[in-house]
């Protein structure tokens, strides 16, 4: 398949958080050649989350390497001022946490005003009621399966029923809203994440730490697709 065309059923989004930051451009090229559908770009501000990562300048720097969409995950508070900067820097998708916005509907509209897909991110303890009144405005729901802040954490199993619940809510809208899961996703839990209803999986340490990018991406995708198909069967 053309690497620039996202997989139609199960998208894999390697998180650069676990990449070699001294060679980010090469890392982006390598994971795309290995089958990445999106590049997941984690932005942390040492305020909304304890960690501190990268900003729009680094997004701009990887832009020419990213022949697939850049999926920006903003873990920053307040969030609105950074959105125009990431739009300018080449983001294709921008997702934010409702706790980081004073006016969630305004932030969604701000993202969409740049022609960018808008996503809302729910932490493990964030209730699904925050999707009320906004779900139909969204292009993507991002469910955290770890608490945000660090790569390499363990998948929180009790998020699985939440994935299923969001899948049902999305299906009820009849819209093509992506359901992305982020945190601790690995080949050995991807089947369960797929069978719960996810269609887009972020994987940081599971892709970058072993060094075998293609094998890691294919294993996650194959297992997640098996789960998704068992759900449909
Ligand atoms: C956590 C980040 C995740 C994380 C994923 O706050 O949003 O994207 O980097 O990394 P793994 O797959 O290692 O949990
Ligand atoms: Zn993330």
Tab-separated table of N, CA and C in Angstrom, residues 17 21 42-47 49-55 75-76 149-150:
chain	number	residue	atom	x	y	z
A	17	UNK	N	7.528	10.528	21.095
A	17	UNK	CA	8.052	10.662	22.460
A	17	UNK	C	9.136	9.621	22.749
A	21	UNK	N	15.469	11.799	19.830
A	21	UNK	CA	15.237	13.221	19.559
A	21	UNK	C	16.417	13.884	18.838
A	42	UNK	N	3.530	14.472	20.704
A	42	UNK	CA	3.080	14.767	22.076
A	42	UNK	C	3.678	16.069	22.581
A	43	UNK	N	2.814	17.008	22.927
A	43	UNK	CA	3.258	18.323	23.396
A	43	UNK	C	2.907	18.451	24.879
A	44	UNK	N	3.925	18.595	25.720
A	44	UNK	CA	3.722	18.672	27.180
A	44	UNK	C	4.375	19.950	27.698
A	45	UNK	N	3.707	20.562	28.693
A	45	UNK	CA	4.059	21.940	29.057
A	45	UNK	C	4.605	22.136	30.468
A	46	UNK	N	4.800	21.043	31.221
A	46	UNK	CA	5.264	21.173	32.611
A	46	UNK	C	4.275	21.983	33.464
A	47	UNK	N	2.994	21.917	33.098
A	47	UNK	CA	1.970	22.644	33.853
A	47	UNK	C	0.703	21.776	33.871
A	49	UNK	N	0.696	18.830	32.503
A	49	UNK	CA	1.360	17.562	32.882
A	49	UNK	C	2.764	17.907	33.365
A	50	UNK	N	3.384	17.033	34.166
A	50	UNK	CA	4.691	17.400	34.729
A	50	UNK	C	5.823	17.480	33.705
A	51	UNK	N	5.702	16.755	32.630
A	51	UNK	CA	6.802	16.652	31.677
A	51	UNK	C	6.817	17.853	30.721
A	52	UNK	N	7.935	18.020	30.041
A	52	UNK	CA	8.118	19.131	29.101
A	52	UNK	C	8.729	18.553	27.831
A	53	UNK	N	8.040	18.773	26.690
A	53	UNK	CA	8.582	18.153	25.460
A	53	UNK	C	8.872	19.207	24.392
A	54	UNK	N	8.092	19.224	23.343
A	54	UNK	CA	8.451	20.010	22.163
A	54	UNK	C	7.288	20.901	21.737
A	55	UNK	N	7.615	21.923	20.967
A	55	UNK	CA	6.617	22.886	20.538
A	55	UNK	C	6.528	23.000	19.023
A	75	UNK	N	-0.967	18.506	25.413
A	75	UNK	CA	-1.142	18.366	26.871
A	75	UNK	C	-0.620	19.664	27.472
A	76	UNK	N	-1.354	20.730	27.182
A	76	UNK	CA	-0.955	22.071	27.587
A	76	UNK	C	-2.190	22.811	28.094
A	149	UNK	N	1.510	12.212	30.366
A	149	UNK	CA	2.737	12.798	30.917
A	149	UNK	C	4.007	12.070	30.532
A	150	UNK	N	3.912	10.756	30.367
A	150	UNK	CA	5.133	9.987	30.101
A	150	UNK	C	4.847	8.844	29.145
